XYZ file of C-alpha atoms in Angstrom:
567
model
C -21.934 18.286 15.973
C -24.208 17.473 13.064
C -22.486 17.092 9.689
C -24.079 19.140 6.924
C -23.960 17.263 3.604
C -23.307 19.119 0.393
C -24.401 17.612 -2.911
C -20.825 17.950 -4.155
C -19.434 15.880 -1.264
C -18.261 12.371 -2.049
C -19.797 11.143 1.218
C -23.168 12.591 0.189
C -22.995 10.732 -3.108
C -22.118 7.445 -1.384
C -24.904 7.802 1.186
C -27.417 8.628 -1.526
C -26.288 5.618 -3.568
C -26.606 3.276 -0.584
C -30.049 4.701 0.186
C -31.194 4.084 -3.392
C -29.817 0.542 -3.285
C -31.703 -0.123 -0.050
C -34.926 1.242 -1.551
C -34.476 -0.899 -4.660
C -33.846 -3.991 -2.515
C -36.963 -3.313 -0.448
C -39.033 -2.798 -3.603
C -37.667 -6.014 -5.094
C -38.484 -7.917 -1.885
C -42.021 -6.535 -1.888
C -42.437 -7.447 -5.557
C -41.190 -10.985 -4.882
C -43.585 -11.333 -1.951
C -46.507 -10.339 -4.185
C -45.280 -12.728 -6.880
C -45.106 -15.555 -4.358
C -48.602 -14.810 -3.080
C -49.875 -14.789 -6.677
C -48.204 -18.148 -7.303
C -49.741 -19.566 -4.141
C -53.127 -18.215 -5.182
C -52.861 -19.972 -8.534
C -51.905 -23.258 -6.869
C -54.689 -22.950 -4.323
C -57.533 -23.174 -6.778
C -60.759 -24.427 -5.170
C -61.195 -28.190 -5.396
C -63.908 -29.121 -7.840
C -66.416 -31.386 -6.138
C -68.982 -32.619 -8.686
C -72.648 -32.253 -7.919
C -74.578 -35.366 -7.026
C -76.353 -36.689 -10.146
C -80.121 -36.291 -9.998
C -81.758 -39.201 -8.241
C -78.435 -40.807 -7.306
C -78.603 -42.350 -3.850
C -76.458 -44.833 -1.952
C -77.462 -46.600 1.236
C -75.001 -46.506 4.124
C -72.810 -49.626 3.764
C -72.936 -52.316 6.412
C -69.743 -53.913 7.677
C -69.147 -57.301 9.208
C -68.757 -56.875 12.964
C -68.373 -60.607 13.636
C -64.641 -60.405 12.887
C -63.980 -57.700 15.466
C -61.290 -58.369 18.027
C -63.473 -56.779 20.719
C -67.082 -57.832 20.172
C -68.810 -54.724 21.513
C -68.140 -51.136 20.362
C -66.710 -48.815 22.990
C -68.084 -45.377 23.754
C -65.331 -42.753 23.948
C -67.607 -40.006 25.236
C -66.749 -38.229 28.481
C -68.853 -36.814 31.353
C -70.391 -33.419 30.641
C -68.358 -31.709 33.390
C -65.223 -32.289 31.289
C -66.656 -30.326 28.361
C -66.471 -26.995 30.193
C -63.011 -25.556 30.700
C -62.070 -24.218 34.122
C -61.181 -20.520 33.841
C -58.181 -19.712 36.028
C -57.434 -16.339 37.559
C -54.173 -14.550 37.056
C -51.641 -15.679 39.639
C -49.309 -12.753 38.930
C -49.800 -9.795 41.233
C -53.376 -8.533 41.536
C -54.226 -8.343 37.842
C -57.576 -9.826 36.795
C -58.190 -11.593 33.492
C -60.719 -9.705 31.367
C -62.210 -13.070 30.365
C -62.906 -13.788 34.034
C -64.655 -10.445 34.550
C -66.838 -10.812 31.434
C -67.799 -14.411 32.208
C -68.736 -13.570 35.793
C -71.772 -11.572 34.683
C -72.681 -9.210 37.511
C -70.410 -11.031 39.974
C -67.796 -8.262 40.171
C -70.117 -5.250 40.138
C -69.148 -2.879 42.940
C -65.605 -4.207 43.268
C -62.395 -2.316 42.550
C -60.042 -4.387 40.377
C -56.931 -3.977 38.254
C -56.708 -5.103 34.626
C -53.961 -4.770 32.029
C -53.877 -5.132 28.279
C -53.749 -3.320 24.950
C -56.095 -0.616 23.716
C -58.239 -1.733 20.774
C -60.046 1.592 20.452
C -59.783 4.976 22.201
C -62.467 7.700 22.027
C -61.939 11.094 23.643
C -65.156 13.007 24.425
C -64.032 16.128 26.306
C -64.494 15.148 29.952
C -64.668 11.407 29.287
C -62.378 8.928 27.556
C -63.663 5.513 26.384
C -61.114 2.731 25.994
C -61.746 -0.821 24.837
C -59.041 -2.853 26.574
C -58.235 -6.417 25.514
C -55.718 -8.743 27.164
C -56.108 -11.622 24.686
C -57.996 -13.903 27.074
C -61.359 -13.326 25.376
C -62.727 -12.139 22.060
C -64.514 -9.179 23.603
C -62.701 -6.436 25.439
C -63.625 -4.514 28.576
C -64.931 -0.984 28.081
C -63.189 1.457 30.410
C -64.684 4.887 31.057
C -62.113 7.384 32.362
C -63.346 10.663 33.858
C -61.323 13.890 33.704
C -60.948 13.805 37.508
C -58.021 11.426 37.031
C -54.683 13.261 37.284
C -53.194 12.167 33.947
C -56.480 12.389 32.015
C -54.957 14.492 29.213
C -52.240 11.898 28.582
C -54.791 9.062 28.709
C -57.010 10.856 26.187
C -54.092 10.997 23.764
C -53.497 7.236 23.794
C -54.276 5.224 20.671
C -54.777 1.704 19.407
C -51.863 -0.486 20.475
C -50.958 1.342 23.692
C -50.436 -0.993 26.645
C -52.219 0.106 29.813
C -52.686 -0.976 33.411
C -55.988 0.262 34.833
C -57.519 0.199 38.297
C -61.190 1.065 38.562
C -64.637 0.101 39.745
C -66.754 -2.537 37.926
C -70.226 -1.126 37.246
C -73.288 -2.141 35.263
C -73.027 -0.791 31.729
C -75.829 1.374 30.300
C -74.677 0.569 26.767
C -76.225 -2.191 24.664
C -74.283 -5.382 24.007
C -72.254 -5.328 27.231
C -73.265 -6.135 30.783
C -70.414 -4.459 32.659
C -67.755 -1.816 32.222
C -65.028 -0.259 34.363
C -65.377 3.264 35.719
C -62.176 5.146 36.517
C -63.372 8.204 38.438
C -61.854 8.345 41.946
C -58.362 9.944 41.834
C -57.586 8.582 45.303
C -58.246 4.918 44.403
C -58.287 4.629 40.625
C -55.538 5.111 38.037
C -54.524 4.541 34.434
C -50.854 3.698 33.957
C -49.503 4.067 30.408
C -46.954 1.276 30.079
C -46.073 1.245 26.376
C -46.838 3.567 23.475
C -47.649 2.876 19.821
C -47.361 5.589 17.175
C -50.630 5.401 15.151
C -48.753 6.511 12.019
C -46.385 3.540 12.270
C -48.342 0.872 14.160
C -49.099 -1.808 11.513
C -52.227 -3.119 13.248
C -54.016 0.223 13.376
C -55.340 0.048 9.803
C -58.708 -1.647 10.241
C -59.457 -5.029 8.672
C -56.457 -6.665 6.985
C -56.308 -9.812 4.867
C -54.748 -12.956 6.402
C -52.002 -12.982 3.763
C -51.084 -9.421 4.787
C -51.043 -10.386 8.457
C -48.587 -13.230 7.700
C -45.984 -10.556 7.020
C -46.566 -9.267 10.584
C -46.554 -12.572 12.457
C -45.169 -10.914 15.586
C -48.135 -8.537 15.776
C -51.027 -10.463 14.226
C -52.244 -11.891 17.582
C -53.332 -8.303 18.369
C -56.109 -8.531 15.761
C -59.513 -10.181 16.081
C -58.880 -12.809 13.406
C -55.663 -14.369 14.624
C -56.434 -13.973 18.327
C -59.688 -15.916 17.776
C -57.811 -18.653 15.897
C -55.145 -18.788 18.615
C -57.647 -19.180 21.451
C -59.372 -21.988 19.556
C -56.018 -23.637 18.824
C -55.157 -23.468 22.528
C -58.428 -25.060 23.567
C -58.144 -27.782 20.925
C -54.738 -28.683 22.372
C -56.186 -28.658 25.875
C -59.176 -30.759 24.746
C -56.787 -33.262 23.176
C -55.148 -33.948 26.517
C -58.489 -33.980 28.361
C -59.880 -36.562 25.916
C -56.962 -38.983 25.894
C -56.045 -38.611 29.571
C -59.606 -39.265 30.680
C -59.845 -42.241 28.343
C -56.890 -43.931 29.994
C -54.063 -42.984 27.606
C -50.549 -42.053 28.734
C -48.813 -39.037 27.174
C -45.465 -40.111 25.706
C -42.779 -37.658 24.546
C -41.349 -39.187 21.385
C -38.024 -37.965 19.915
C -37.744 -35.165 17.401
C -34.381 -36.488 16.175
C -34.655 -39.870 14.468
C -32.670 -42.289 12.338
C -35.727 -43.874 10.688
C -38.265 -42.681 8.137
C -41.753 -43.605 9.318
C -43.487 -42.643 6.088
C -40.808 -43.921 3.711
C -41.136 -40.792 1.562
C -37.579 -39.591 2.139
C -38.615 -35.906 2.444
C -36.823 -35.279 5.738
C -34.587 -32.548 7.149
C -31.039 -33.761 7.752
C -29.365 -32.894 11.053
C -25.596 -32.481 11.078
C -22.802 -30.678 12.913
C -20.067 -31.360 10.361
C -21.176 -29.267 7.406
C -19.122 -26.173 6.707
C -19.026 -23.430 4.084
C -15.570 -24.720 3.249
C -16.373 -27.968 1.423
C -12.808 -29.230 1.895
C -13.387 -29.434 5.651
C -16.340 -31.800 5.366
C -15.166 -35.359 6.190
C -15.656 -37.663 3.235
C -15.204 -41.313 2.418
C -15.319 -42.651 -1.140
C -16.764 -39.385 -2.407
C -19.596 -39.276 0.140
C -20.038 -37.472 3.456
C -18.588 -39.578 6.263
C -21.535 -39.520 8.688
C -19.562 -41.732 11.107
C -17.726 -38.536 12.115
C -20.951 -36.629 12.738
C -22.425 -35.912 16.175
C -24.614 -39.035 16.272
C -22.110 -41.045 14.170
C -24.862 -41.836 11.660
C -27.352 -40.066 9.401
C -30.213 -38.587 11.421
C -33.174 -36.367 10.567
C -36.011 -34.384 12.043
C -38.964 -36.707 12.551
C -42.006 -36.856 10.291
C -43.930 -38.881 12.880
C -43.666 -40.177 16.428
C -45.676 -43.295 15.630
C -42.886 -45.863 15.494
C -41.547 -44.780 18.889
C -44.917 -44.445 20.602
C -45.692 -48.014 19.534
C -42.849 -49.164 21.804
C -44.803 -47.877 24.792
C -48.104 -49.214 23.469
C -46.650 -52.743 23.529
C -45.722 -52.201 27.171
C -48.213 -49.759 28.677
C -51.360 -50.293 26.565
C -53.102 -47.082 25.425
C -50.757 -44.143 24.775
C -50.491 -41.003 22.643
C -47.942 -38.478 21.489
C -48.553 -34.834 20.569
C -45.586 -32.906 19.248
C -43.844 -31.129 16.357
C -43.026 -32.965 13.133
C -41.202 -31.891 9.973
C -41.370 -32.556 6.262
C -39.009 -31.142 3.622
C -41.595 -30.699 0.876
C -41.192 -27.800 -1.529
C -44.935 -27.314 -1.542
C -46.789 -23.995 -1.777
C -50.340 -25.146 -1.161
C -52.838 -24.074 1.462
C -52.469 -27.436 3.251
C -48.692 -27.868 3.567
C -46.103 -26.723 6.103
C -42.505 -27.751 6.722
C -43.087 -27.721 10.499
C -46.379 -28.845 11.960
C -47.848 -30.717 14.943
C -49.158 -34.273 15.016
C -51.467 -36.132 17.399
C -50.810 -39.868 17.306
C -52.560 -42.253 19.730
C -51.855 -45.977 19.825
C -54.158 -48.616 21.326
C -53.155 -52.111 22.458
C -55.386 -55.188 22.097
C -57.486 -53.285 19.562
C -58.358 -53.531 15.877
C -59.365 -51.214 13.043
C -62.952 -50.793 14.249
C -61.771 -49.815 17.736
C -59.550 -47.282 15.977
C -62.509 -45.754 14.118
C -64.531 -45.433 17.316
C -61.669 -43.670 19.097
C -61.090 -41.281 16.179
C -64.787 -40.414 15.903
C -65.032 -39.848 19.650
C -61.967 -37.613 19.642
C -63.097 -35.361 16.776
C -66.607 -34.986 18.180
C -65.256 -34.168 21.644
C -62.955 -31.475 20.256
C -65.730 -29.831 18.236
C -68.191 -29.901 21.132
C -65.483 -28.517 23.414
C -64.959 -25.489 21.166
C -68.713 -24.974 20.733
C -68.995 -24.707 24.521
C -65.837 -22.726 25.314
C -65.169 -20.501 22.275
C -68.598 -19.470 21.042
C -67.621 -15.754 20.783
C -64.622 -16.634 18.625
C -66.747 -18.953 16.467
C -69.405 -16.271 15.990
C -66.755 -13.860 14.725
C -65.293 -16.471 12.344
C -68.801 -17.441 11.228
C -69.421 -13.823 10.269
C -66.037 -12.878 8.802
C -64.364 -16.091 7.581
C -66.825 -18.910 6.872
C -70.558 -18.168 6.914
C -72.457 -21.080 8.412
C -69.432 -22.359 10.350
C -71.308 -23.008 13.614
C -74.105 -24.912 11.885
C -71.480 -26.894 9.946
C -69.743 -27.962 13.171
C -73.030 -28.837 14.864
C -74.003 -30.958 11.884
C -70.754 -32.959 12.068
C -71.223 -33.895 15.718
C -74.941 -34.662 15.340
C -74.501 -37.667 13.018
C -72.849 -41.069 13.220
C -69.810 -41.326 10.952
C -70.183 -43.732 8.023
C -67.952 -46.844 7.631
C -67.345 -47.585 3.955
C -64.654 -49.842 2.489
C -62.301 -48.566 -0.202
C -63.765 -51.132 -2.616
C -67.290 -49.891 -1.897
C -66.055 -46.316 -2.349
C -64.610 -47.075 -5.791
C -67.907 -48.725 -6.755
C -69.821 -45.614 -5.617
C -67.555 -43.321 -7.659
C -67.907 -45.484 -10.781
C -71.698 -45.577 -10.486
C -71.815 -41.811 -9.875
C -69.639 -41.250 -12.939
C -71.959 -43.412 -15.028
C -74.885 -41.360 -13.712
C -73.254 -38.120 -14.886
C -70.826 -36.924 -12.193
C -67.824 -35.159 -13.760
C -64.456 -35.666 -12.050
C -61.249 -33.915 -13.100
C -59.470 -37.235 -12.585
C -61.924 -39.441 -14.456
C -59.753 -42.594 -14.574
C -61.397 -44.191 -11.577
C -60.292 -47.759 -10.914
C -59.528 -50.099 -8.045
C -55.956 -49.554 -6.838
C -55.831 -45.803 -7.462
C -54.929 -43.301 -4.747
C -58.054 -41.183 -4.383
C -57.854 -37.438 -4.988
C -59.451 -34.835 -2.720
C -62.309 -34.410 -5.195
C -63.156 -38.117 -4.857
C -62.873 -38.109 -1.059
C -64.970 -34.998 -0.653
C -67.576 -36.247 -3.137
C -68.132 -39.364 -1.028
C -68.352 -37.456 2.276
C -69.881 -34.185 1.102
C -72.274 -35.237 -1.651
C -73.078 -38.929 -1.240
C -73.356 -39.382 2.550
C -73.335 -35.706 3.661
C -71.433 -36.550 6.834
C -67.939 -37.735 7.846
C -66.924 -41.103 6.380
C -64.305 -43.697 7.327
C -62.888 -45.248 4.170
C -61.030 -48.451 5.086
C -59.189 -51.514 3.712
C -57.022 -49.833 1.067
C -54.830 -51.609 -1.534
C -51.497 -52.334 0.143
C -49.504 -50.816 -2.749
C -50.626 -47.287 -1.847
C -50.163 -47.510 1.921
C -47.278 -47.681 4.416
C -45.303 -50.790 5.367
C -46.499 -51.010 8.981
C -50.213 -51.559 8.193
C -51.711 -55.011 8.768
C -52.175 -57.046 5.595
C -55.640 -58.553 5.155
C -56.174 -62.294 4.791
C -56.471 -62.070 0.988
C -53.090 -60.288 0.763
C -54.489 -57.496 -1.437
C -55.333 -54.830 1.105
C -54.154 -53.406 4.404
C -56.309 -52.529 7.381
C -55.987 -48.799 6.856
C -58.569 -46.095 7.414
C -58.982 -42.448 6.423
C -61.501 -40.107 8.022
C -63.055 -37.951 5.293
C -64.804 -34.729 6.353
C -67.247 -32.703 4.216
C -65.653 -29.500 2.857
C -62.257 -30.691 4.131
C -61.323 -34.100 2.764
C -58.958 -36.319 4.708
C -58.533 -35.290 8.347
C -57.227 -38.499 9.943
C -55.239 -41.440 8.633
C -54.711 -44.597 10.634
C -54.499 -48.353 10.598
C -54.291 -51.588 12.481
C -50.565 -52.268 12.739
C -48.934 -55.398 11.378
C -48.069 -57.469 14.454
C -46.739 -60.540 12.569
C -42.940 -60.545 12.317
C -42.574 -62.353 8.971
C -45.284 -60.338 7.231
C -43.849 -57.031 8.506
C -40.329 -57.963 7.382
C -41.631 -58.739 3.903
C -43.531 -55.433 3.714
C -40.430 -53.444 4.713
C -38.501 -55.055 1.859
C -41.358 -54.504 -0.606
C -41.342 -50.794 0.235
C -37.608 -50.534 -0.513
C -36.580 -49.869 3.092
C -33.676 -51.368 5.035
C -34.642 -53.995 7.579
C -31.696 -53.077 9.816
C -33.130 -49.563 10.304
C -36.154 -51.035 12.102
C -34.506 -53.475 14.549
C -36.232 -52.245 17.744
C -39.561 -51.985 15.898
C -39.221 -55.565 14.702
C -38.346 -56.742 18.227
C -41.833 -55.735 19.346
C -43.121 -58.505 17.047
C -40.779 -61.079 18.616
C -41.416 -60.498 22.306
C -45.071 -60.573 23.339
C -46.637 -59.137 20.194
C -50.290 -58.031 20.358
C -52.853 -56.652 17.898
C -52.765 -52.876 18.089
C -53.837 -49.845 16.100
C -53.523 -46.091 15.972
C -54.048 -42.975 13.908
C -52.386 -39.693 13.057
C -54.020 -36.287 12.848
C -52.312 -33.127 11.649
C -53.234 -30.674 14.387
C -53.233 -27.646 12.067
C -55.764 -29.334 9.798
C -58.049 -29.866 12.781
C -57.725 -26.158 13.610
C -58.539 -25.310 9.978
C -61.691 -27.420 10.074
C -62.944 -25.968 13.359
C -62.159 -22.324 12.475
C -63.121 -22.437 8.790
C -59.735 -20.937 7.867
C -58.630 -22.091 4.406
C -54.859 -21.578 4.598
C -52.789 -23.638 7.028
C -50.339 -20.740 7.411
C -53.051 -18.817 9.240
C -53.622 -21.352 12.030
C -50.063 -21.740 13.364
C -48.197 -18.984 15.259
C -45.072 -18.922 13.069
C -45.493 -20.808 9.774
C -42.444 -22.560 8.299
C -42.587 -23.482 4.637
C -40.367 -23.651 1.568
C -38.488 -20.365 1.236
C -39.723 -18.881 4.505
C -38.548 -19.160 8.111
C -39.345 -15.659 9.321
C -39.862 -14.472 12.885
């Protein structure tokens, strides 16, 4: 029995009040979301990169190779057969991947196959129904032509964008331009269209044409259905795959380093604490001398989510030679910029019996391999992003891989910036001096304007770098390197590690860290120490560079950042 409300009823008044409160809360939430996006937009102002002064030119610096640990440079390139990804078939039932059908050219013409996916578009033309079906395996979908001979044709004709369908039909040559094949569903005894899931076009959030990335972030569970995020996701997948192909085929072992750690690799202190003893009732939290008694916690000490797997992967480097780790890392920064996340992924290789120059060669080889891999395996996705996101993206990527990366010392870089400033270059941070931590405008100026190609800047002042980096003979610098990419800035940071026990102990103290927190790490310098090096690359920043996407929140499936842990 349905209750009929009267405006005089108390229950009616209460329901109406609650409804109004809910509407006000939703409006307030929407207003706050817009306010946050506006704030982010203000913070994400484009970086000013000064123009190159007229006539200003710098020759590519030369570096002394006589001091290399390994006298000859190593090529990190791989055989061409490893640049093309093998395309697997579905192993579930008899469903074919649409990517497989499209890539096969005319190979499946005449065959009856079954595909499944989601309708991108549906057009009903009386006795025919045209459906573009996409299963996420490729940028392009498969056009399906359904004739009215099929038993449930009327129901099929009423489907819309977002419906999930399973279709069996015959692959035929397409008469339409821009597509080689299509599927014809015409034989009621052999062919069928099964409607699996519906999507109301009035409510389906992805049915409204082109939407901005910031709008799609509010629909993270559905945004892979659209062209933009599905293209980014396929490229992200292949970059991850290429990472393993590159390091595995260059003799590196994949090491799973811990997510829970008791040490701070970066020394910045911006880490997420892990605890099982905290309670809403403060009186129940064990304390000693006014502080939380971590000895009663799960691990009986203070532990955090890791910011890097480097310290642990080094343990295996000094036992098993070349290794790498690729996993999630965390940083508790209250940052709302287009380059920061609280949860992100890091790629960190480590090489034994190697120095800084070996490190540069490995990093250059890795980045070039990844870009070439995407150019070969994701050209449809890149063409879409080139058109809709970053015009000229494909040419930009080809230009990066076509040139040798420059090696330029930090001291030479400062000298270049000073001379450029004297020649008329205008920097927002104009106080350029040796010892400063370079801003993005300085880094991009060197790579983008001066050399017009990626640059390794190396041998930084030790005061602005981490404790584990090898101190140079003069005691002023450390053997650190940063890879600077045009239009991006820093992509990779790395160094030769300090293998001398006494020097490392002194650096830990200088950086205000506790020596006892690094006992196992120090042991590596006592028992069979060797020169070694490595680098770290934020995987999301690599995806940003390759896709041309400007906001890091748009290249990870479920972004985590200050104030947001949705979905």
